[in-house]
Amino acid sequence: MIKPEAVQSGYSGKIIDMIIAAGFNIKALKKTKLTKEQAGAFYAVHKERPFYGELVDYMSSGPIIAAVLEKENAVSDFRNLIGATDPSEAAEGTIRKKYAESKAKNAVHGSDSDQNAQVETEFHFTTNDIV
Ligand code: CMP
């Protein structure tokens, strides 16, 4: 997902360019706005964390862009492309280093495993959306 502050700041095209240049194939793509309930469900794994409420409020605060990406080793390669969660710790040239504002407003989300990628794909898309 491209998160609300990055969409609002007009970085979506530049971020999608970086994703394509890194060799990812876009299988599905959409702009949408999550309700609080949807954002809460998407991040349910973080329910017990102190930042959960802030995260849910933020992720439902404006439009996001959701995408399904295909590549060999997609999960680990995408995490390398986006950089560390906290942009102050992200490597030079990563999406978060270039475009993230803070640890909370960190421009993009990437799935942390193939299993979660499947769950998160089904959260945003149906089979017919993926081509
Ligand atoms: P993301 O990759 O979307 O997965 C969970 C998100 O929680 C993470 O990126 C951050 O945006 C957010 N997050 C993680 N740690 C913190 C924190 N300490 N304070 C606020 N938000 C956080």
mmCIF file of C-alpha atoms and ligand atoms in Angstrom:
data_model
loop_
_atom_site.group_PDB
_atom_site.id
_atom_site.type_symbol
_atom_site.label_atom_id
_atom_site.label_comp_id
_atom_site.label_asym_id
_atom_site.label_seq_id
_atom_site.Cartn_x
_atom_site.Cartn_y
_atom_site.Cartn_z
ATOM 1 C CA MET A 1 0.000 0.000 0.000
ATOM 2 C CA ILE A 2 0.988 3.563 -0.595
ATOM 3 C CA LYS A 3 -0.123 5.273 2.607
ATOM 4 C CA PRO A 4 -2.259 8.424 2.980
ATOM 5 C CA GLU A 5 0.499 11.013 3.457
ATOM 6 C CA ALA A 6 2.424 9.801 0.393
ATOM 7 C CA VAL A 7 -0.711 9.795 -1.773
ATOM 8 C CA GLN A 8 -1.673 13.245 -0.444
ATOM 9 C CA SER A 9 1.850 14.568 -1.144
ATOM 10 C CA GLY A 10 1.696 13.447 -4.765
ATOM 11 C CA TYR A 11 4.384 10.770 -4.502
ATOM 12 C CA SER A 12 2.289 7.877 -5.853
ATOM 13 C CA GLY A 13 3.633 8.066 -9.417
ATOM 14 C CA LYS A 14 7.262 8.298 -8.302
ATOM 15 C CA ILE A 15 6.800 5.376 -5.904
ATOM 16 C CA ILE A 16 5.108 3.237 -8.578
ATOM 17 C CA ASP A 17 7.963 4.130 -10.972
ATOM 18 C CA MET A 18 10.497 2.884 -8.412
ATOM 19 C CA ILE A 19 8.526 -0.344 -7.940
ATOM 20 C CA ILE A 20 8.422 -1.020 -11.700
ATOM 21 C CA ALA A 21 12.100 -0.070 -12.139
ATOM 22 C CA ALA A 22 12.987 -2.593 -9.419
ATOM 23 C CA GLY A 23 11.471 -5.354 -11.546
ATOM 24 C CA PHE A 24 8.073 -5.879 -9.938
ATOM 25 C CA ASN A 25 5.119 -6.794 -12.125
ATOM 26 C CA ILE A 26 1.924 -4.998 -11.049
ATOM 27 C CA LYS A 27 -0.816 -7.639 -10.970
ATOM 28 C CA ALA A 28 -3.522 -5.393 -9.474
ATOM 29 C CA LEU A 29 -3.737 -1.718 -8.501
ATOM 30 C CA LYS A 30 -6.414 0.513 -7.016
ATOM 31 C CA LYS A 31 -6.969 3.754 -5.155
ATOM 32 C CA THR A 32 -9.379 3.453 -2.256
ATOM 33 C CA LYS A 33 -10.091 4.840 1.196
ATOM 34 C CA LEU A 34 -10.207 2.495 4.161
ATOM 35 C CA THR A 35 -12.855 2.884 6.837
ATOM 36 C CA LYS A 36 -11.650 2.766 10.436
ATOM 37 C CA GLU A 37 -13.047 -0.745 10.660
ATOM 38 C CA GLN A 38 -11.150 -1.860 7.543
ATOM 39 C CA ALA A 39 -7.883 -0.282 8.734
ATOM 40 C CA GLY A 40 -8.379 -1.922 12.137
ATOM 41 C CA ALA A 41 -8.940 -5.300 10.512
ATOM 42 C CA PHE A 42 -5.969 -4.928 8.156
ATOM 43 C CA TYR A 43 -3.634 -4.203 11.081
ATOM 44 C CA ALA A 44 -5.360 -6.529 13.589
ATOM 45 C CA VAL A 45 -2.021 -8.247 14.212
ATOM 46 C CA HIS A 46 -0.869 -4.995 15.912
ATOM 47 C CA LYS A 47 -3.998 -4.681 18.096
ATOM 48 C CA GLU A 48 -2.086 -4.908 21.370
ATOM 49 C CA ARG A 49 0.591 -2.385 20.354
ATOM 50 C CA PRO A 50 0.509 1.101 21.894
ATOM 51 C CA PHE A 51 0.460 2.703 18.424
ATOM 52 C CA TYR A 52 -2.542 0.681 17.134
ATOM 53 C CA GLY A 53 -5.125 3.462 17.593
ATOM 54 C CA GLU A 54 -2.871 6.022 15.928
ATOM 55 C CA LEU A 55 -2.146 3.588 13.093
ATOM 56 C CA VAL A 56 -5.831 2.880 12.449
ATOM 57 C CA ASP A 57 -6.764 6.593 12.563
ATOM 58 C CA TYR A 58 -3.933 7.435 10.193
ATOM 59 C CA MET A 59 -4.554 4.635 7.693
ATOM 60 C CA SER A 60 -8.228 5.636 7.440
ATOM 61 C CA SER A 61 -7.467 9.369 7.213
ATOM 62 C CA GLY A 62 -7.235 9.602 3.411
ATOM 63 C CA PRO A 63 -6.960 7.628 0.182
ATOM 64 C CA ILE A 64 -4.397 4.858 -0.139
ATOM 65 C CA ILE A 65 -3.197 2.899 -3.167
ATOM 66 C CA ALA A 66 -3.209 -0.878 -2.876
ATOM 67 C CA ALA A 67 -1.230 -3.107 -5.206
ATOM 68 C CA VAL A 68 -0.416 -6.744 -5.745
ATOM 69 C CA LEU A 69 3.184 -7.165 -6.892
ATOM 70 C CA GLU A 70 4.823 -10.188 -8.505
ATOM 71 C CA LYS A 71 8.533 -11.002 -8.518
ATOM 72 C CA GLU A 72 10.906 -13.769 -7.483
ATOM 73 C CA ASN A 73 11.520 -13.213 -3.768
ATOM 74 C CA ALA A 74 8.936 -10.431 -3.860
ATOM 75 C CA VAL A 75 8.492 -10.085 -0.086
ATOM 76 C CA SER A 76 12.172 -9.687 0.773
ATOM 77 C CA ASP A 77 13.013 -7.665 -2.365
ATOM 78 C CA PHE A 78 10.127 -5.281 -1.668
ATOM 79 C CA ARG A 79 11.215 -4.833 1.928
ATOM 80 C CA ASN A 80 14.697 -3.964 0.648
ATOM 81 C CA LEU A 81 13.204 -1.486 -1.813
ATOM 82 C CA ILE A 82 11.093 0.285 0.826
ATOM 83 C CA GLY A 83 13.708 0.360 3.595
ATOM 84 C CA ALA A 84 13.409 0.302 7.376
ATOM 85 C CA THR A 85 10.101 1.098 9.120
ATOM 86 C CA ASP A 86 11.635 4.241 10.607
ATOM 87 C CA PRO A 87 12.751 6.462 7.696
ATOM 88 C CA SER A 88 15.619 7.854 9.781
ATOM 89 C CA GLU A 89 17.039 4.302 9.732
ATOM 90 C CA ALA A 90 16.181 3.560 6.081
ATOM 91 C CA ALA A 91 19.028 3.107 3.593
ATOM 92 C CA GLU A 92 19.771 5.763 0.964
ATOM 93 C CA GLY A 93 17.752 5.289 -2.205
ATOM 94 C CA THR A 94 14.889 3.415 -0.530
ATOM 95 C CA ILE A 95 11.286 4.547 -0.889
ATOM 96 C CA ARG A 96 10.960 5.393 2.788
ATOM 97 C CA LYS A 97 14.245 7.311 2.847
ATOM 98 C CA LYS A 98 13.006 9.415 -0.077
ATOM 99 C CA TYR A 99 9.329 9.827 0.719
ATOM 100 C CA ALA A 100 8.433 8.874 4.315
ATOM 101 C CA GLU A 101 7.732 11.524 6.963
ATOM 102 C CA SER A 102 8.073 9.461 10.132
ATOM 103 C CA LYS A 103 7.816 5.963 11.591
ATOM 104 C CA ALA A 104 4.026 6.293 11.673
ATOM 105 C CA LYS A 105 3.681 8.147 8.347
ATOM 106 C CA ASN A 106 6.166 5.942 6.543
ATOM 107 C CA ALA A 107 4.857 6.182 2.955
ATOM 108 C CA VAL A 108 4.394 2.492 2.166
ATOM 109 C CA HIS A 109 3.440 -0.861 3.614
ATOM 110 C CA GLY A 110 4.857 -4.171 2.436
ATOM 111 C CA SER A 111 3.746 -7.672 3.380
ATOM 112 C CA ASP A 112 6.127 -9.426 5.766
ATOM 113 C CA SER A 113 5.635 -12.997 4.472
ATOM 114 C CA ASP A 114 4.177 -14.870 1.510
ATOM 115 C CA GLN A 115 1.338 -15.999 3.757
ATOM 116 C CA ASN A 116 0.465 -12.435 4.807
ATOM 117 C CA ALA A 117 0.830 -11.284 1.191
ATOM 118 C CA GLN A 118 -1.931 -13.753 0.299
ATOM 119 C CA VAL A 119 -4.149 -12.555 3.170
ATOM 120 C CA GLU A 120 -3.514 -8.877 2.320
ATOM 121 C CA THR A 121 -4.160 -9.514 -1.396
ATOM 122 C CA GLU A 122 -7.540 -11.015 -0.549
ATOM 123 C CA PHE A 123 -8.253 -8.085 1.763
ATOM 124 C CA HIS A 124 -8.100 -5.610 -1.139
ATOM 125 C CA PHE A 125 -8.838 -7.627 -4.274
ATOM 126 C CA THR A 126 -10.881 -10.477 -5.683
ATOM 127 C CA THR A 127 -9.471 -13.071 -8.075
ATOM 128 C CA ASN A 128 -10.835 -11.230 -11.148
ATOM 129 C CA ASP A 129 -8.859 -8.077 -10.237
ATOM 130 C CA ILE A 130 -5.533 -9.892 -10.519
ATOM 131 C CA VAL A 131 -4.235 -10.124 -14.080
HETATM 132 P P1 CMP B 1 3.832 -1.072 8.288
HETATM 133 O O1 CMP B 1 4.881 -1.727 7.487
HETATM 134 O O2 CMP B 1 2.613 -0.607 7.588
HETATM 135 O O3 CMP B 1 3.383 -2.080 9.462
HETATM 136 C C1 CMP B 1 2.885 -1.618 10.706
HETATM 137 C C2 CMP B 1 2.963 -0.146 10.861
HETATM 138 O O4 CMP B 1 2.861 0.335 12.178
HETATM 139 C C3 CMP B 1 4.329 0.322 10.402
HETATM 140 O O5 CMP B 1 4.474 0.190 9.026
HETATM 141 C C4 CMP B 1 4.336 1.754 10.947
HETATM 142 O O6 CMP B 1 3.705 2.654 10.070
HETATM 143 C C5 CMP B 1 3.506 1.593 12.202
HETATM 144 N N1 CMP B 1 4.372 1.678 13.360
HETATM 145 C C6 CMP B 1 5.304 0.798 13.735
HETATM 146 N N2 CMP B 1 5.907 1.221 14.860
HETATM 147 C C7 CMP B 1 5.332 2.382 15.189
HETATM 148 C C8 CMP B 1 5.507 3.298 16.255
HETATM 149 N N3 CMP B 1 6.428 3.084 17.218
HETATM 150 N N4 CMP B 1 4.731 4.403 16.292
HETATM 151 C C9 CMP B 1 3.800 4.601 15.344
HETATM 152 N N5 CMP B 1 3.582 3.765 14.288
HETATM 153 C C10 CMP B 1 4.344 2.678 14.223
#
